[in-house]
Amino acid sequence: MIDPDTKEWDKQIIENIFIPDDQNLILKLPLGREQRADSICWHYTQNGLFSVRSAYLLADALLNSQSSSTRSDLRANTGWKSIWKAKIPPKVRLFIWKIVSDALPTAWFGGTMEWISHVSSLLTTKDFEKFLVMCWFLWGRRNLLIMEHTSQTPHQTVSAANSLIAFREAYVTQPRKHVRHGARPSKWIRPDTGTIKINFDGVVHHKGCEVGIGGVARDSDGFVLAWFSRKFQRQVDGEIAEALAAREAVDLVLRHGWNSVLIEGDCLGLINKINISEPDHSYTNSLVHDIKVAASLCSDLAFIHTSRNNNTIAPKLATRAGAPLHSTYCFSPAEADLFCLLEADFHF
């Protein structure tokens, strides 16, 4: 199913054998440059290895899938929305959420979401908020009676609920001072003298059907040594796009024969996979393997993680990626905008 010449999936063969849903799943799998033995991967963890926790979460999701699907329509109605819009304390909202999610140990009597929706349609917004707070207080008084054998009169319960509502209204209506925090400035951090830094990024376009990769290599003075920008017609996710960009960054190092290189990206999951010595068992394993093999051919190369604020040019290169691959020492007049971006990005 892999074309021996292009090292890509043979789309025609896959379409002739598999149903459309399976075709898409297969074509999304990235292929590495080396032919490797097949291996079994656990799809429900990031590293592809089985864990008891992931199995528990999967089993819980499967068991609750039917009840969740039947409840989803109810959550979308006005009753559900009115709960989240109500100006009530978070603990009261959490309590009501437990009611409608069947998370409280109570006997079943009618549809919980149905009667809450019905009440919300009859009451004003303010009265509905009082109703929700009263439900929370009634539940608390019920627990006191059962657990601590302490009872209160209905008047005491209503009075306590009204006090909480009054306090909440007074707190919400108080004017607040808003402190404006300036946005964190984007800044490229220069490497040590004699070291080259390559920033890379991968982005997914057009609902996952197209991926762009970009990267730029600069020395410690901020001088641009080379850059790349490329586009693929593939159905991939964000991490695969990042891995394709990281692989291209290592190839850039090998083509130019650079020594002492830092390759910097903002995808922490991918950087961790590259830096650990153990083999990657996730769906990105073929690309991570390619990156590690290529990196081993470099004399002094390291992958480091940075925040997106410090990696602003590579995403722009990936976003504007054209079909050809660029690796140049200078910018053409048509690419003057990139030169301006690089100039603005560099700060000492």
mmCIF file of C-alpha atoms in Angstrom:
data_model
loop_
_atom_site.group_PDB
_atom_site.id
_atom_site.type_symbol
_atom_site.label_atom_id
_atom_site.label_comp_id
_atom_site.label_asym_id
_atom_site.label_seq_id
_atom_site.Cartn_x
_atom_site.Cartn_y
_atom_site.Cartn_z
ATOM 1 C CA MET A 1 0.000 0.000 0.000
ATOM 2 C CA ILE A 2 3.088 2.240 -0.013
ATOM 3 C CA ASP A 3 4.429 3.562 -3.309
ATOM 4 C CA PRO A 4 8.069 2.371 -3.537
ATOM 5 C CA ASP A 5 9.134 5.463 -5.478
ATOM 6 C CA THR A 6 7.456 8.273 -3.557
ATOM 7 C CA LYS A 7 7.476 6.498 -0.158
ATOM 8 C CA GLU A 8 3.902 7.714 0.279
ATOM 9 C CA TRP A 9 0.608 5.876 0.606
ATOM 10 C CA ASP A 10 -0.702 4.499 -2.698
ATOM 11 C CA LYS A 11 -4.075 6.200 -2.602
ATOM 12 C CA GLN A 12 -5.544 4.192 -5.480
ATOM 13 C CA ILE A 13 -4.822 0.835 -3.835
ATOM 14 C CA ILE A 14 -6.191 2.012 -0.491
ATOM 15 C CA GLU A 15 -9.379 3.294 -2.128
ATOM 16 C CA ASN A 16 -9.878 -0.053 -3.880
ATOM 17 C CA ILE A 17 -9.523 -2.096 -0.681
ATOM 18 C CA PHE A 18 -10.920 -0.090 2.227
ATOM 19 C CA ILE A 19 -14.166 1.706 3.003
ATOM 20 C CA PRO A 20 -14.047 5.553 3.041
ATOM 21 C CA ASP A 21 -13.771 5.879 6.835
ATOM 22 C CA ASP A 22 -10.808 3.489 6.956
ATOM 23 C CA GLN A 23 -9.229 5.171 3.940
ATOM 24 C CA ASN A 24 -9.098 8.490 5.780
ATOM 25 C CA LEU A 25 -7.622 6.897 8.906
ATOM 26 C CA ILE A 26 -4.864 5.188 6.905
ATOM 27 C CA LEU A 27 -3.998 8.237 4.812
ATOM 28 C CA LYS A 28 -3.645 10.341 7.975
ATOM 29 C CA LEU A 29 -0.847 8.097 9.278
ATOM 30 C CA PRO A 30 2.546 9.708 8.585
ATOM 31 C CA LEU A 31 5.192 7.630 6.840
ATOM 32 C CA GLY A 32 8.872 7.814 7.670
ATOM 33 C CA ARG A 33 11.796 7.616 5.296
ATOM 34 C CA GLU A 34 12.889 4.201 6.533
ATOM 35 C CA GLN A 35 10.874 1.028 6.209
ATOM 36 C CA ARG A 36 10.251 -0.169 9.739
ATOM 37 C CA ALA A 37 8.561 -3.213 11.203
ATOM 38 C CA ASP A 38 4.912 -2.872 12.169
ATOM 39 C CA SER A 39 4.186 -2.464 15.858
ATOM 40 C CA ILE A 40 1.105 -2.347 18.068
ATOM 41 C CA CYS A 41 0.329 1.048 19.564
ATOM 42 C CA TRP A 42 -2.276 2.015 22.158
ATOM 43 C CA HIS A 43 -4.305 4.778 20.551
ATOM 44 C CA TYR A 44 -5.614 6.257 23.812
ATOM 45 C CA THR A 45 -2.363 7.659 25.241
ATOM 46 C CA GLN A 46 0.002 10.282 23.856
ATOM 47 C CA ASN A 47 3.029 7.988 23.992
ATOM 48 C CA GLY A 48 1.244 4.995 22.454
ATOM 49 C CA LEU A 49 1.803 2.796 25.520
ATOM 50 C CA PHE A 50 -0.991 1.114 27.433
ATOM 51 C CA SER A 51 -1.842 2.371 30.907
ATOM 52 C CA VAL A 52 -4.495 1.242 33.366
ATOM 53 C CA ARG A 53 -5.687 4.826 33.741
ATOM 54 C CA SER A 54 -6.308 5.216 30.015
ATOM 55 C CA ALA A 55 -8.188 1.906 29.937
ATOM 56 C CA TYR A 56 -10.375 3.038 32.830
ATOM 57 C CA LEU A 57 -11.160 6.332 31.101
ATOM 58 C CA LEU A 58 -11.971 4.502 27.875
ATOM 59 C CA ALA A 59 -14.272 2.029 29.627
ATOM 60 C CA ASP A 60 -16.009 4.833 31.480
ATOM 61 C CA ALA A 61 -16.516 6.756 28.238
ATOM 62 C CA LEU A 62 -17.957 3.709 26.471
ATOM 63 C CA LEU A 63 -20.323 2.907 29.341
ATOM 64 C CA ASN A 64 -21.594 6.466 29.486
ATOM 65 C CA SER A 65 -21.751 7.073 25.746
ATOM 66 C CA GLN A 66 -25.392 6.056 25.418
ATOM 67 C CA SER A 67 -26.636 8.053 28.392
ATOM 68 C CA SER A 68 -24.536 11.028 27.327
ATOM 69 C CA SER A 69 -25.925 10.996 23.803
ATOM 70 C CA THR A 70 -29.527 10.898 25.004
ATOM 71 C CA ARG A 71 -28.825 13.713 27.442
ATOM 72 C CA SER A 72 -27.045 15.952 24.943
ATOM 73 C CA ASP A 73 -30.267 17.215 23.373
ATOM 74 C CA LEU A 74 -31.614 18.148 26.790
ATOM 75 C CA ARG A 75 -28.466 20.057 27.688
ATOM 76 C CA ALA A 76 -28.840 22.170 24.584
ATOM 77 C CA ASN A 77 -32.292 23.457 25.513
ATOM 78 C CA THR A 78 -33.141 26.662 27.331
ATOM 79 C CA GLY A 79 -33.211 24.982 30.738
ATOM 80 C CA TRP A 80 -29.576 23.938 30.524
ATOM 81 C CA LYS A 81 -28.474 27.322 29.200
ATOM 82 C CA SER A 82 -30.362 29.157 31.913
ATOM 83 C CA ILE A 83 -28.431 27.236 34.586
ATOM 84 C CA TRP A 84 -25.042 28.356 33.266
ATOM 85 C CA LYS A 85 -26.223 31.915 32.737
ATOM 86 C CA ALA A 86 -27.695 32.189 36.243
ATOM 87 C CA LYS A 87 -25.814 34.570 38.550
ATOM 88 C CA ILE A 88 -25.396 32.119 41.404
ATOM 89 C CA PRO A 89 -22.359 30.946 43.411
ATOM 90 C CA PRO A 90 -20.195 28.353 41.616
ATOM 91 C CA LYS A 91 -20.905 25.717 44.297
ATOM 92 C CA VAL A 92 -24.640 26.068 43.659
ATOM 93 C CA ARG A 93 -24.106 25.783 39.909
ATOM 94 C CA LEU A 94 -21.996 22.663 40.460
ATOM 95 C CA PHE A 95 -24.747 21.165 42.609
ATOM 96 C CA ILE A 96 -27.381 21.793 39.914
ATOM 97 C CA TRP A 97 -25.035 20.324 37.301
ATOM 98 C CA LYS A 98 -24.797 17.165 39.408
ATOM 99 C CA ILE A 99 -28.581 16.969 39.504
ATOM 100 C CA VAL A 100 -29.047 17.172 35.751
ATOM 101 C CA SER A 101 -26.093 14.821 35.195
ATOM 102 C CA ASP A 102 -27.585 12.180 37.517
ATOM 103 C CA ALA A 103 -24.519 12.451 39.738
ATOM 104 C CA LEU A 104 -26.383 12.713 43.065
ATOM 105 C CA PRO A 105 -27.403 9.549 44.950
ATOM 106 C CA THR A 106 -31.160 10.110 44.778
ATOM 107 C CA ALA A 107 -34.111 7.996 43.717
ATOM 108 C CA TRP A 108 -35.264 8.514 40.134
ATOM 109 C CA PHE A 109 -38.598 10.244 39.764
ATOM 110 C CA GLY A 110 -39.308 11.778 36.387
ATOM 111 C CA GLY A 111 -36.762 13.539 34.215
ATOM 112 C CA THR A 112 -34.555 15.961 36.189
ATOM 113 C CA MET A 113 -33.670 18.077 33.212
ATOM 114 C CA GLU A 114 -37.290 18.225 32.128
ATOM 115 C CA TRP A 115 -38.656 19.711 35.345
ATOM 116 C CA ILE A 116 -35.797 22.175 35.704
ATOM 117 C CA SER A 117 -36.419 23.322 32.142
ATOM 118 C CA HIS A 118 -40.123 23.617 32.898
ATOM 119 C CA VAL A 119 -39.498 25.724 36.009
ATOM 120 C CA SER A 120 -37.082 28.002 34.130
ATOM 121 C CA SER A 121 -39.761 28.707 31.531
ATOM 122 C CA LEU A 122 -42.272 29.749 34.219
ATOM 123 C CA LEU A 123 -40.066 31.961 36.394
ATOM 124 C CA THR A 124 -38.238 35.190 35.770
ATOM 125 C CA THR A 125 -34.453 35.060 35.654
ATOM 126 C CA LYS A 126 -34.127 36.391 39.209
ATOM 127 C CA ASP A 127 -36.741 34.001 40.627
ATOM 128 C CA PHE A 128 -35.137 31.077 38.793
ATOM 129 C CA GLU A 129 -31.801 31.908 40.422
ATOM 130 C CA LYS A 130 -33.531 31.911 43.827
ATOM 131 C CA PHE A 131 -35.048 28.541 42.982
ATOM 132 C CA LEU A 132 -31.622 27.047 42.187
ATOM 133 C CA VAL A 133 -30.108 28.378 45.417
ATOM 134 C CA MET A 134 -33.077 27.027 47.379
ATOM 135 C CA CYS A 135 -32.530 23.559 45.861
ATOM 136 C CA TRP A 136 -28.928 23.657 47.032
ATOM 137 C CA PHE A 137 -29.941 24.650 50.579
ATOM 138 C CA LEU A 138 -32.613 21.934 50.710
ATOM 139 C CA TRP A 139 -30.030 19.341 49.729
ATOM 140 C CA GLY A 140 -27.677 20.588 52.420
ATOM 141 C CA ARG A 141 -30.378 20.489 55.085
ATOM 142 C CA ARG A 142 -31.301 16.987 53.994
ATOM 143 C CA ASN A 143 -27.665 15.867 54.435
ATOM 144 C CA LEU A 144 -27.485 17.488 57.892
ATOM 145 C CA LEU A 145 -30.579 15.612 58.953
ATOM 146 C CA ILE A 146 -29.313 12.242 57.723
ATOM 147 C CA MET A 147 -25.624 12.555 58.622
ATOM 148 C CA GLU A 148 -25.681 14.672 61.784
ATOM 149 C CA HIS A 149 -29.320 14.314 62.891
ATOM 150 C CA THR A 150 -29.632 18.103 62.881
ATOM 151 C CA SER A 151 -32.851 19.646 61.664
ATOM 152 C CA GLN A 152 -33.884 23.194 60.812
ATOM 153 C CA THR A 153 -37.279 24.718 60.335
ATOM 154 C CA PRO A 154 -38.411 25.654 56.799
ATOM 155 C CA HIS A 155 -38.264 29.302 57.858
ATOM 156 C CA GLN A 156 -34.574 28.966 58.825
ATOM 157 C CA THR A 157 -33.757 27.300 55.500
ATOM 158 C CA VAL A 158 -35.533 29.984 53.471
ATOM 159 C CA SER A 159 -33.913 32.735 55.539
ATOM 160 C CA ALA A 160 -30.427 31.287 54.983
ATOM 161 C CA ALA A 161 -31.056 31.003 51.248
ATOM 162 C CA ASN A 162 -32.283 34.592 51.027
ATOM 163 C CA SER A 163 -29.228 35.799 52.949
ATOM 164 C CA LEU A 164 -26.880 34.090 50.489
ATOM 165 C CA ILE A 165 -28.779 35.548 47.541
ATOM 166 C CA ALA A 166 -28.681 39.047 49.040
ATOM 167 C CA PHE A 167 -24.950 38.783 49.751
ATOM 168 C CA ARG A 168 -24.300 37.529 46.234
ATOM 169 C CA GLU A 169 -26.275 40.357 44.653
ATOM 170 C CA ALA A 170 -24.461 42.958 46.743
ATOM 171 C CA TYR A 171 -21.081 41.486 45.812
ATOM 172 C CA VAL A 172 -21.844 41.281 42.092
ATOM 173 C CA THR A 173 -23.160 44.841 41.875
ATOM 174 C CA GLN A 174 -20.060 46.330 43.528
ATOM 175 C CA PRO A 175 -17.869 48.201 41.016
ATOM 176 C CA ARG A 176 -14.582 46.445 40.389
ATOM 177 C CA LYS A 177 -11.266 47.919 39.487
ATOM 178 C CA HIS A 178 -9.912 46.407 36.323
ATOM 179 C CA VAL A 179 -6.168 46.299 36.070
ATOM 180 C CA ARG A 180 -4.943 46.105 32.498
ATOM 181 C CA HIS A 181 -2.040 43.782 32.084
ATOM 182 C CA GLY A 182 0.022 44.509 29.049
ATOM 183 C CA ALA A 183 0.358 41.685 26.566
ATOM 184 C CA ARG A 184 3.582 39.786 26.879
ATOM 185 C CA PRO A 185 5.838 41.101 24.115
ATOM 186 C CA SER A 186 7.004 38.616 21.534
ATOM 187 C CA LYS A 187 10.755 38.310 21.455
ATOM 188 C CA TRP A 188 13.217 36.030 19.736
ATOM 189 C CA ILE A 189 15.914 35.001 22.201
ATOM 190 C CA ARG A 190 19.324 34.927 20.589
ATOM 191 C CA PRO A 191 21.637 31.937 21.166
ATOM 192 C CA ASP A 192 25.175 32.041 22.498
ATOM 193 C CA THR A 193 27.923 33.341 20.252
ATOM 194 C CA GLY A 194 28.867 30.757 17.643
ATOM 195 C CA THR A 195 25.553 28.916 17.925
ATOM 196 C CA ILE A 196 22.854 28.848 15.258
ATOM 197 C CA LYS A 197 19.200 28.736 16.236
ATOM 198 C CA ILE A 198 16.440 27.371 14.009
ATOM 199 C CA ASN A 199 12.831 28.122 14.880
ATOM 200 C CA PHE A 200 10.236 25.866 13.270
ATOM 201 C CA ASP A 201 6.473 25.476 13.222
ATOM 202 C CA GLY A 202 3.745 23.516 11.465
ATOM 203 C CA VAL A 203 0.166 24.601 10.870
ATOM 204 C CA VAL A 204 -2.914 22.828 9.527
ATOM 205 C CA HIS A 205 -5.070 24.589 6.925
ATOM 206 C CA HIS A 206 -8.466 23.979 5.351
ATOM 207 C CA LYS A 207 -10.015 21.642 7.912
ATOM 208 C CA GLY A 208 -6.983 19.378 8.137
ATOM 209 C CA CYS A 209 -6.606 18.748 4.385
ATOM 210 C CA GLU A 210 -3.488 20.886 3.955
ATOM 211 C CA VAL A 211 -0.427 21.408 6.111
ATOM 212 C CA GLY A 212 2.206 24.120 5.989
ATOM 213 C CA ILE A 213 5.657 24.039 7.574
ATOM 214 C CA GLY A 214 8.094 26.865 8.076
ATOM 215 C CA GLY A 215 11.378 27.622 9.754
ATOM 216 C CA VAL A 216 14.183 30.157 9.885
ATOM 217 C CA ALA A 217 17.850 29.826 10.876
ATOM 218 C CA ARG A 218 19.626 32.773 12.506
ATOM 219 C CA ASP A 219 22.991 33.310 14.114
ATOM 220 C CA SER A 220 23.617 34.994 17.465
ATOM 221 C CA ASP A 221 23.498 38.435 15.823
ATOM 222 C CA GLY A 222 20.043 37.761 14.398
ATOM 223 C CA PHE A 223 21.335 37.469 10.830
ATOM 224 C CA VAL A 224 19.191 35.168 8.690
ATOM 225 C CA LEU A 225 21.235 32.264 7.347
ATOM 226 C CA ALA A 226 18.454 30.289 5.666
ATOM 227 C CA TRP A 227 14.736 29.640 5.827
ATOM 228 C CA PHE A 228 12.139 27.214 4.493
ATOM 229 C CA SER A 229 8.431 27.294 3.733
ATOM 230 C CA ARG A 230 6.516 24.362 2.300
ATOM 231 C CA LYS A 231 2.965 23.118 1.793
ATOM 232 C CA PHE A 232 1.609 19.539 1.668
ATOM 233 C CA GLN A 233 -1.783 18.196 0.633
ATOM 234 C CA ARG A 234 -2.325 15.878 3.592
ATOM 235 C CA GLN A 235 -4.882 15.162 6.262
ATOM 236 C CA VAL A 236 -2.874 15.529 9.459
ATOM 237 C CA ASP A 237 -3.204 17.001 12.910
ATOM 238 C CA GLY A 238 -1.150 19.682 14.609
ATOM 239 C CA GLU A 239 1.540 17.436 16.116
ATOM 240 C CA ILE A 240 2.254 15.701 12.816
ATOM 241 C CA ALA A 241 2.561 19.115 11.173
ATOM 242 C CA GLU A 242 5.057 20.108 13.871
ATOM 243 C CA ALA A 243 7.007 16.875 13.338
ATOM 244 C CA LEU A 244 7.233 17.488 9.585
ATOM 245 C CA ALA A 245 8.605 20.963 10.282
ATOM 246 C CA ALA A 246 11.118 19.636 12.828
ATOM 247 C CA ARG A 247 12.357 17.029 10.344
ATOM 248 C CA GLU A 248 12.840 19.728 7.710
ATOM 249 C CA ALA A 249 14.786 21.815 10.245
ATOM 250 C CA VAL A 250 17.253 18.964 10.822
ATOM 251 C CA ASP A 251 17.583 18.478 7.057
ATOM 252 C CA LEU A 252 18.467 22.174 6.797
ATOM 253 C CA VAL A 253 21.320 21.652 9.258
ATOM 254 C CA LEU A 254 22.654 18.675 7.301
ATOM 255 C CA ARG A 255 22.472 20.484 3.953
ATOM 256 C CA HIS A 256 24.518 23.414 5.251
ATOM 257 C CA GLY A 257 26.858 21.383 7.455
ATOM 258 C CA TRP A 258 26.360 23.616 10.468
ATOM 259 C CA ASN A 259 27.858 22.873 13.881
ATOM 260 C CA SER A 260 26.454 23.890 17.284
ATOM 261 C CA VAL A 261 22.768 24.238 16.450
ATOM 262 C CA LEU A 262 19.677 24.737 18.619
ATOM 263 C CA ILE A 263 16.347 23.757 17.064
ATOM 264 C CA GLU A 264 13.507 25.484 18.874
ATOM 265 C CA GLY A 265 9.770 24.763 18.695
ATOM 266 C CA ASP A 266 6.651 25.455 20.735
ATOM 267 C CA CYS A 267 5.141 21.932 20.682
ATOM 268 C CA LEU A 268 6.225 20.538 24.054
ATOM 269 C CA GLY A 269 4.859 17.044 23.400
ATOM 270 C CA LEU A 270 6.950 16.640 20.254
ATOM 271 C CA ILE A 271 10.104 18.095 21.837
ATOM 272 C CA ASN A 272 9.798 15.614 24.715
ATOM 273 C CA LYS A 273 9.405 12.682 22.310
ATOM 274 C CA ILE A 274 12.539 13.716 20.437
ATOM 275 C CA ASN A 275 14.651 14.219 23.558
ATOM 276 C CA ILE A 276 13.848 10.978 25.385
ATOM 277 C CA SER A 277 16.053 7.973 24.666
ATOM 278 C CA GLU A 278 13.194 5.465 24.591
ATOM 279 C CA PRO A 279 11.533 4.775 21.225
ATOM 280 C CA ASP A 280 8.278 6.545 20.471
ATOM 281 C CA HIS A 281 5.234 4.249 20.232
ATOM 282 C CA SER A 282 2.662 6.885 19.320
ATOM 283 C CA TYR A 283 1.231 7.578 15.871
ATOM 284 C CA THR A 284 4.077 10.053 15.227
ATOM 285 C CA ASN A 285 6.763 7.393 15.798
ATOM 286 C CA SER A 286 7.908 7.173 12.159
ATOM 287 C CA LEU A 287 8.548 10.918 11.952
ATOM 288 C CA VAL A 288 10.188 11.058 15.382
ATOM 289 C CA HIS A 289 12.456 8.194 14.303
ATOM 290 C CA ASP A 290 13.452 10.112 11.156
ATOM 291 C CA ILE A 291 14.254 13.178 13.249
ATOM 292 C CA LYS A 292 16.393 11.222 15.709
ATOM 293 C CA VAL A 293 18.316 9.446 12.936
ATOM 294 C CA ALA A 294 19.024 12.708 11.108
ATOM 295 C CA ALA A 295 19.954 14.498 14.342
ATOM 296 C CA SER A 296 22.465 11.758 15.177
ATOM 297 C CA LEU A 297 24.394 12.725 12.023
ATOM 298 C CA CYS A 298 24.916 16.268 13.323
ATOM 299 C CA SER A 299 27.936 17.041 15.460
ATOM 300 C CA ASP A 300 26.256 19.302 18.028
ATOM 301 C CA LEU A 301 22.481 19.649 17.838
ATOM 302 C CA ALA A 302 19.810 20.003 20.510
ATOM 303 C CA PHE A 303 16.042 20.418 20.538
ATOM 304 C CA ILE A 304 14.576 22.888 23.027
ATOM 305 C CA HIS A 305 11.070 24.103 23.799
ATOM 306 C CA THR A 306 9.992 27.728 23.809
ATOM 307 C CA SER A 307 6.721 29.583 24.217
ATOM 308 C CA ARG A 308 4.731 30.664 21.177
ATOM 309 C CA ASN A 309 5.511 34.282 22.090
ATOM 310 C CA ASN A 310 9.166 33.591 21.318
ATOM 311 C CA ASN A 311 8.416 31.766 18.069
ATOM 312 C CA THR A 312 6.487 34.223 15.924
ATOM 313 C CA ILE A 313 8.223 34.096 12.535
ATOM 314 C CA ALA A 314 8.108 30.328 11.922
ATOM 315 C CA PRO A 315 4.275 30.195 12.169
ATOM 316 C CA LYS A 316 4.055 33.033 9.632
ATOM 317 C CA LEU A 317 6.332 31.139 7.250
ATOM 318 C CA ALA A 318 4.215 28.018 7.709
ATOM 319 C CA THR A 319 0.979 29.937 7.177
ATOM 320 C CA ARG A 320 2.149 31.563 3.939
ATOM 321 C CA ALA A 321 3.818 28.370 2.723
ATOM 322 C CA GLY A 322 3.939 27.911 -1.028
ATOM 323 C CA ALA A 323 4.459 24.704 -2.969
ATOM 324 C CA PRO A 324 8.251 24.987 -3.510
ATOM 325 C CA LEU A 325 10.750 24.579 -0.722
ATOM 326 C CA HIS A 326 12.863 27.685 -0.096
ATOM 327 C CA SER A 327 16.331 27.762 1.390
ATOM 328 C CA THR A 328 17.993 31.058 0.660
ATOM 329 C CA TYR A 329 20.373 33.560 2.172
ATOM 330 C CA CYS A 330 18.369 36.591 1.080
ATOM 331 C CA PHE A 331 14.810 37.660 0.425
ATOM 332 C CA SER A 332 13.427 38.645 -2.947
ATOM 333 C CA PRO A 333 11.508 41.943 -3.311
ATOM 334 C CA ALA A 334 8.251 39.969 -3.153
ATOM 335 C CA GLU A 335 9.290 38.694 0.266
ATOM 336 C CA ALA A 336 10.089 42.072 1.786
ATOM 337 C CA ASP A 337 7.293 41.604 4.308
ATOM 338 C CA LEU A 338 9.176 38.667 5.827
ATOM 339 C CA PHE A 339 12.310 40.747 6.138
ATOM 340 C CA CYS A 340 10.346 43.397 8.043
ATOM 341 C CA LEU A 341 8.875 40.752 10.340
ATOM 342 C CA LEU A 342 12.306 39.320 11.090
ATOM 343 C CA GLU A 343 13.715 42.764 11.764
ATOM 344 C CA ALA A 344 10.876 43.586 14.164
ATOM 345 C CA ASP A 345 11.172 40.204 15.879
ATOM 346 C CA PHE A 346 14.820 40.598 16.877
ATOM 347 C CA HIS A 347 15.633 42.372 20.151
ATOM 348 C CA PHE A 348 18.824 42.470 22.202
#
